């Protein structure tokens, strides 16, 4: 469906409208008393969310991002499924799975209690995915995964969220202190650090455990973001730092200073195992704390 058809079928007054982005992609635009937000049908991708209570976006979006089918959008909330990072056996497969670079189908839109809610759908590798998003003073994302195969299947999933921050060297992340992690750079398992995470170099860690609540403290902006996950057994923390940023075509050399990824996931030995016709959900809620 093009923007006009989506507008006819799913537009909601001034709260939700559809436009054609300069790239040619169709974009949903949310504007309410509680927040501004944007999403693309490409990848089922939330690209912007800013509650009216805060002067900065909560989600980071690279100024050099691609916006084209077959390519991921650099920022917002990429949906990684049914594998995380490189394919485990086939290097010809795209990083982070099959669904972040293809168009999803919009099924529903509604507004209730000041929150705009949408449902987008995708079918990939014998799994049916439904992404349910609530755009309000809180951002709610739920990914429902149904196994349509006749056998139990394992899969990895990650809501690969990019957060917009004021200054990376002043960031602290609380909530993962007691959880051991796999360092993706050294391929080593590391013990819990018993202290907040701070960034001083390229950081790429898979924390394998359930985190009750994660707090991202953006000291430069005197703002904290709460991350409350549901049915997530992994959390990935990533910042590319200087050298990797230079190697990324769709990311500015200095943009590592204004972002970090905290990804709600279930990956590696904490992958999901889903029986035939069973549905499993992973969900997360973001809020700005004063
Ligand atoms: O989630 C961290 C990570 O796996 C990093 O290793 C880095 O590759 C990042 O994802 C971005 O991956 P992408 O395929 O979007 O460039």
Short mmCIF file of N, CA, C and O in Angstrom, two decimals, residues 45-49 57-63 65 72-80 84 96 100 139 158-165 216 221 223 225 227 236-240 244-245 248 250-252 255-256 258-264 284 286:
data_model
loop_
_atom_site.label_atom_id
_atom_site.label_comp_id
_atom_site.label_asym_id
_atom_site.label_seq_id
_atom_site.Cartn_x
_atom_site.Cartn_y
_atom_site.Cartn_z
N UNK A 45 9.80 -0.81 11.51
CA UNK A 45 10.87 -0.09 12.20
C UNK A 45 10.41 1.22 12.81
O UNK A 45 10.07 2.17 12.11
N UNK A 46 10.42 1.26 14.16
CA UNK A 46 10.23 2.53 14.86
C UNK A 46 11.52 3.33 14.74
O UNK A 46 12.59 2.83 15.11
N UNK A 47 11.44 4.53 14.19
CA UNK A 47 12.67 5.31 13.95
C UNK A 47 12.77 6.54 14.84
O UNK A 47 13.85 7.13 14.94
N UNK A 48 11.67 6.94 15.47
CA UNK A 48 11.70 8.16 16.30
C UNK A 48 10.62 8.07 17.37
O UNK A 48 9.51 7.59 17.11
N UNK A 49 10.99 8.49 18.59
CA UNK A 49 9.99 8.62 19.65
C UNK A 49 10.48 9.70 20.60
O UNK A 49 11.62 9.63 21.09
N UNK A 57 15.06 13.65 21.39
CA UNK A 57 14.55 12.33 21.04
C UNK A 57 15.07 11.27 22.02
O UNK A 57 16.17 11.44 22.59
N UNK A 58 14.32 10.22 22.21
CA UNK A 58 14.81 9.09 23.04
C UNK A 58 15.57 8.10 22.17
O UNK A 58 16.55 7.49 22.62
N UNK A 59 15.12 7.95 20.92
CA UNK A 59 15.76 7.01 20.00
C UNK A 59 16.72 7.77 19.08
O UNK A 59 16.40 8.83 18.56
N UNK A 60 17.91 7.15 18.89
CA UNK A 60 18.93 7.74 17.99
C UNK A 60 18.67 7.29 16.56
O UNK A 60 18.28 6.13 16.31
N UNK A 61 18.87 8.17 15.60
CA UNK A 61 18.79 7.82 14.18
C UNK A 61 19.97 8.47 13.48
O UNK A 61 20.17 9.69 13.55
N UNK A 62 20.79 7.63 12.81
CA UNK A 62 21.99 8.18 12.16
C UNK A 62 21.62 9.13 11.04
O UNK A 62 20.70 8.86 10.25
N UNK A 63 22.37 10.22 10.94
CA UNK A 63 22.15 11.18 9.85
C UNK A 63 22.58 10.58 8.51
O UNK A 63 22.30 11.14 7.45
N UNK A 65 21.92 7.24 7.76
CA UNK A 65 21.21 5.98 7.59
C UNK A 65 20.74 5.78 6.15
O UNK A 65 20.42 6.74 5.44
N UNK A 72 19.14 -2.18 6.17
CA UNK A 72 18.56 -1.82 7.47
C UNK A 72 18.65 -0.32 7.72
O UNK A 72 19.52 0.35 7.17
N UNK A 73 17.73 0.19 8.50
CA UNK A 73 17.77 1.58 8.94
C UNK A 73 18.69 1.64 10.16
O UNK A 73 18.59 0.79 11.06
N UNK A 74 19.59 2.62 10.18
CA UNK A 74 20.61 2.71 11.24
C UNK A 74 20.09 3.59 12.38
O UNK A 74 20.27 4.82 12.39
N UNK A 75 19.42 2.93 13.30
CA UNK A 75 18.93 3.68 14.47
C UNK A 75 17.56 3.16 14.84
O UNK A 75 17.10 2.12 14.33
N UNK A 76 16.87 3.88 15.73
CA UNK A 76 15.53 3.46 16.15
C UNK A 76 15.56 2.06 16.75
O UNK A 76 16.46 1.75 17.56
N UNK A 77 14.58 1.23 16.36
CA UNK A 77 14.48 -0.12 16.94
C UNK A 77 14.49 -1.17 15.82
O UNK A 77 13.43 -1.64 15.37
N UNK A 78 15.67 -1.54 15.32
CA UNK A 78 15.71 -2.65 14.34
C UNK A 78 15.23 -3.95 14.98
O UNK A 78 15.52 -4.22 16.16
N UNK A 79 14.45 -4.71 14.23
CA UNK A 79 13.93 -6.01 14.73
C UNK A 79 14.81 -7.12 14.15
O UNK A 79 14.87 -7.30 12.93
N UNK A 80 15.52 -7.80 15.05
CA UNK A 80 16.46 -8.84 14.62
C UNK A 80 15.82 -10.21 14.86
O UNK A 80 15.48 -10.56 15.99
N UNK A 84 20.56 -13.54 15.53
CA UNK A 84 21.15 -12.30 16.01
C UNK A 84 22.59 -12.21 15.51
O UNK A 84 23.33 -13.20 15.57
N UNK A 96 21.75 -10.14 11.47
CA UNK A 96 20.55 -9.84 12.27
C UNK A 96 19.24 -10.31 11.64
O UNK A 96 18.16 -9.81 11.96
N UNK A 100 14.40 -7.15 9.17
CA UNK A 100 14.55 -5.70 9.38
C UNK A 100 14.72 -4.94 8.06
O UNK A 100 14.68 -3.72 8.04
N UNK A 139 6.77 4.27 25.57
CA UNK A 139 6.83 3.53 24.30
C UNK A 139 6.79 2.04 24.63
O UNK A 139 7.64 1.55 25.40
N UNK A 158 15.99 -10.03 18.89
CA UNK A 158 16.53 -8.85 19.59
C UNK A 158 15.81 -7.59 19.10
O UNK A 158 15.64 -7.40 17.89
N UNK A 159 15.36 -6.81 20.07
CA UNK A 159 14.87 -5.45 19.76
C UNK A 159 16.11 -4.56 19.92
O UNK A 159 16.50 -4.22 21.01
N UNK A 160 16.72 -4.26 18.79
CA UNK A 160 18.10 -3.70 18.76
C UNK A 160 18.07 -2.17 18.93
O UNK A 160 18.53 -1.42 18.04
N UNK A 161 17.60 -1.70 20.04
CA UNK A 161 17.27 -0.29 20.23
C UNK A 161 18.49 0.62 20.40
O UNK A 161 19.37 0.34 21.20
N UNK A 162 18.47 1.71 19.59
CA UNK A 162 19.49 2.77 19.65
C UNK A 162 18.94 3.92 20.48
O UNK A 162 17.88 4.47 20.14
N UNK A 163 19.65 4.31 21.53
CA UNK A 163 19.23 5.45 22.36
C UNK A 163 20.06 6.68 22.04
O UNK A 163 21.27 6.58 21.81
N UNK A 164 19.38 7.84 22.01
CA UNK A 164 20.01 9.12 21.75
C UNK A 164 20.49 9.70 23.07
O UNK A 164 19.71 9.81 24.03
N UNK A 165 21.77 10.03 23.17
CA UNK A 165 22.32 10.52 24.44
C UNK A 165 23.13 11.80 24.21
O UNK A 165 23.48 12.12 23.06
N UNK A 216 19.17 3.82 31.95
CA UNK A 216 20.22 4.49 31.17
C UNK A 216 20.32 5.92 31.67
O UNK A 216 19.38 6.72 31.49
N UNK A 221 22.61 15.27 29.85
CA UNK A 221 21.28 15.88 29.68
C UNK A 221 20.45 15.81 30.96
O UNK A 221 19.26 16.18 30.95
N UNK A 223 19.07 13.34 32.30
CA UNK A 223 17.88 12.54 31.92
C UNK A 223 18.22 11.08 32.07
O UNK A 223 19.34 10.64 31.76
N UNK A 225 16.57 7.08 31.20
CA UNK A 225 15.56 6.31 30.46
C UNK A 225 15.41 4.97 31.16
O UNK A 225 16.41 4.29 31.44
N UNK A 227 14.13 1.05 31.15
CA UNK A 227 13.93 -0.04 30.18
C UNK A 227 13.38 -1.22 30.96
O UNK A 227 14.09 -1.84 31.77
N UNK A 236 21.81 -6.94 25.16
CA UNK A 236 23.06 -6.60 24.48
C UNK A 236 23.33 -5.11 24.66
O UNK A 236 22.40 -4.29 24.55
N UNK A 237 24.58 -4.79 25.01
CA UNK A 237 25.02 -3.41 25.18
C UNK A 237 26.12 -3.14 24.16
O UNK A 237 27.10 -3.90 24.09
N UNK A 238 25.93 -2.08 23.34
CA UNK A 238 26.87 -1.86 22.25
C UNK A 238 27.11 -0.38 22.00
O UNK A 238 26.18 0.43 22.04
N UNK A 239 28.39 -0.07 21.83
CA UNK A 239 28.79 1.20 21.25
C UNK A 239 29.99 0.92 20.34
O UNK A 239 30.96 0.30 20.76
N UNK A 240 29.95 1.38 19.08
CA UNK A 240 31.02 1.06 18.13
C UNK A 240 32.34 1.77 18.38
O UNK A 240 33.39 1.32 17.90
N UNK A 244 35.41 1.46 14.69
CA UNK A 244 34.29 0.78 14.01
C UNK A 244 33.36 1.82 13.39
O UNK A 244 32.82 1.59 12.28
N UNK A 245 33.17 2.95 14.04
CA UNK A 245 32.31 4.00 13.46
C UNK A 245 32.82 4.41 12.10
O UNK A 245 32.04 4.59 11.15
N UNK A 248 31.77 2.03 9.33
CA UNK A 248 30.33 1.88 9.04
C UNK A 248 29.88 2.98 8.07
O UNK A 248 29.92 4.16 8.39
N UNK A 250 26.97 3.75 6.93
CA UNK A 250 25.67 4.41 7.21
C UNK A 250 25.66 5.01 8.62
O UNK A 250 24.62 5.08 9.28
N UNK A 251 26.85 5.47 9.06
CA UNK A 251 26.98 5.97 10.44
C UNK A 251 28.12 6.98 10.45
O UNK A 251 29.19 6.74 9.90
N UNK A 252 27.83 8.17 11.05
CA UNK A 252 28.86 9.21 11.06
C UNK A 252 30.03 8.85 11.97
O UNK A 252 29.83 8.19 13.01
N UNK A 255 29.33 9.93 15.44
CA UNK A 255 28.00 9.66 16.02
C UNK A 255 28.04 8.70 17.21
O UNK A 255 27.09 8.64 18.00
N UNK A 256 29.16 7.98 17.39
CA UNK A 256 29.25 7.07 18.55
C UNK A 256 29.13 7.83 19.87
O UNK A 256 28.80 7.28 20.90
N UNK A 258 26.98 10.03 20.56
CA UNK A 258 25.61 10.47 20.87
C UNK A 258 24.64 9.30 20.90
O UNK A 258 23.41 9.51 20.84
N UNK A 259 25.15 8.07 21.02
CA UNK A 259 24.24 6.93 21.01
C UNK A 259 24.79 5.78 21.84
O UNK A 259 25.99 5.71 22.11
N UNK A 260 23.93 4.90 22.25
CA UNK A 260 24.34 3.58 22.70
C UNK A 260 23.16 2.65 22.48
O UNK A 260 21.99 3.08 22.46
N UNK A 261 23.48 1.38 22.26
CA UNK A 261 22.42 0.39 22.07
C UNK A 261 22.26 -0.42 23.36
O UNK A 261 23.25 -0.89 23.93
N UNK A 262 21.02 -0.56 23.82
CA UNK A 262 20.67 -1.48 24.90
C UNK A 262 19.52 -2.32 24.33
O UNK A 262 18.43 -1.78 24.08
N UNK A 263 19.81 -3.58 24.07
CA UNK A 263 18.92 -4.40 23.24
C UNK A 263 18.23 -5.49 24.06
O UNK A 263 18.91 -6.31 24.69
N UNK A 264 16.93 -5.46 24.03
CA UNK A 264 16.12 -6.45 24.74
C UNK A 264 16.02 -7.69 23.86
O UNK A 264 15.56 -7.59 22.72
N UNK A 284 8.99 -4.79 25.62
CA UNK A 284 9.78 -3.81 26.37
C UNK A 284 8.98 -2.52 26.47
O UNK A 284 8.15 -2.23 25.59
N UNK A 286 9.65 1.66 27.35
CA UNK A 286 10.62 2.73 27.62
C UNK A 286 9.89 3.93 28.20
O UNK A 286 8.79 4.29 27.75
#
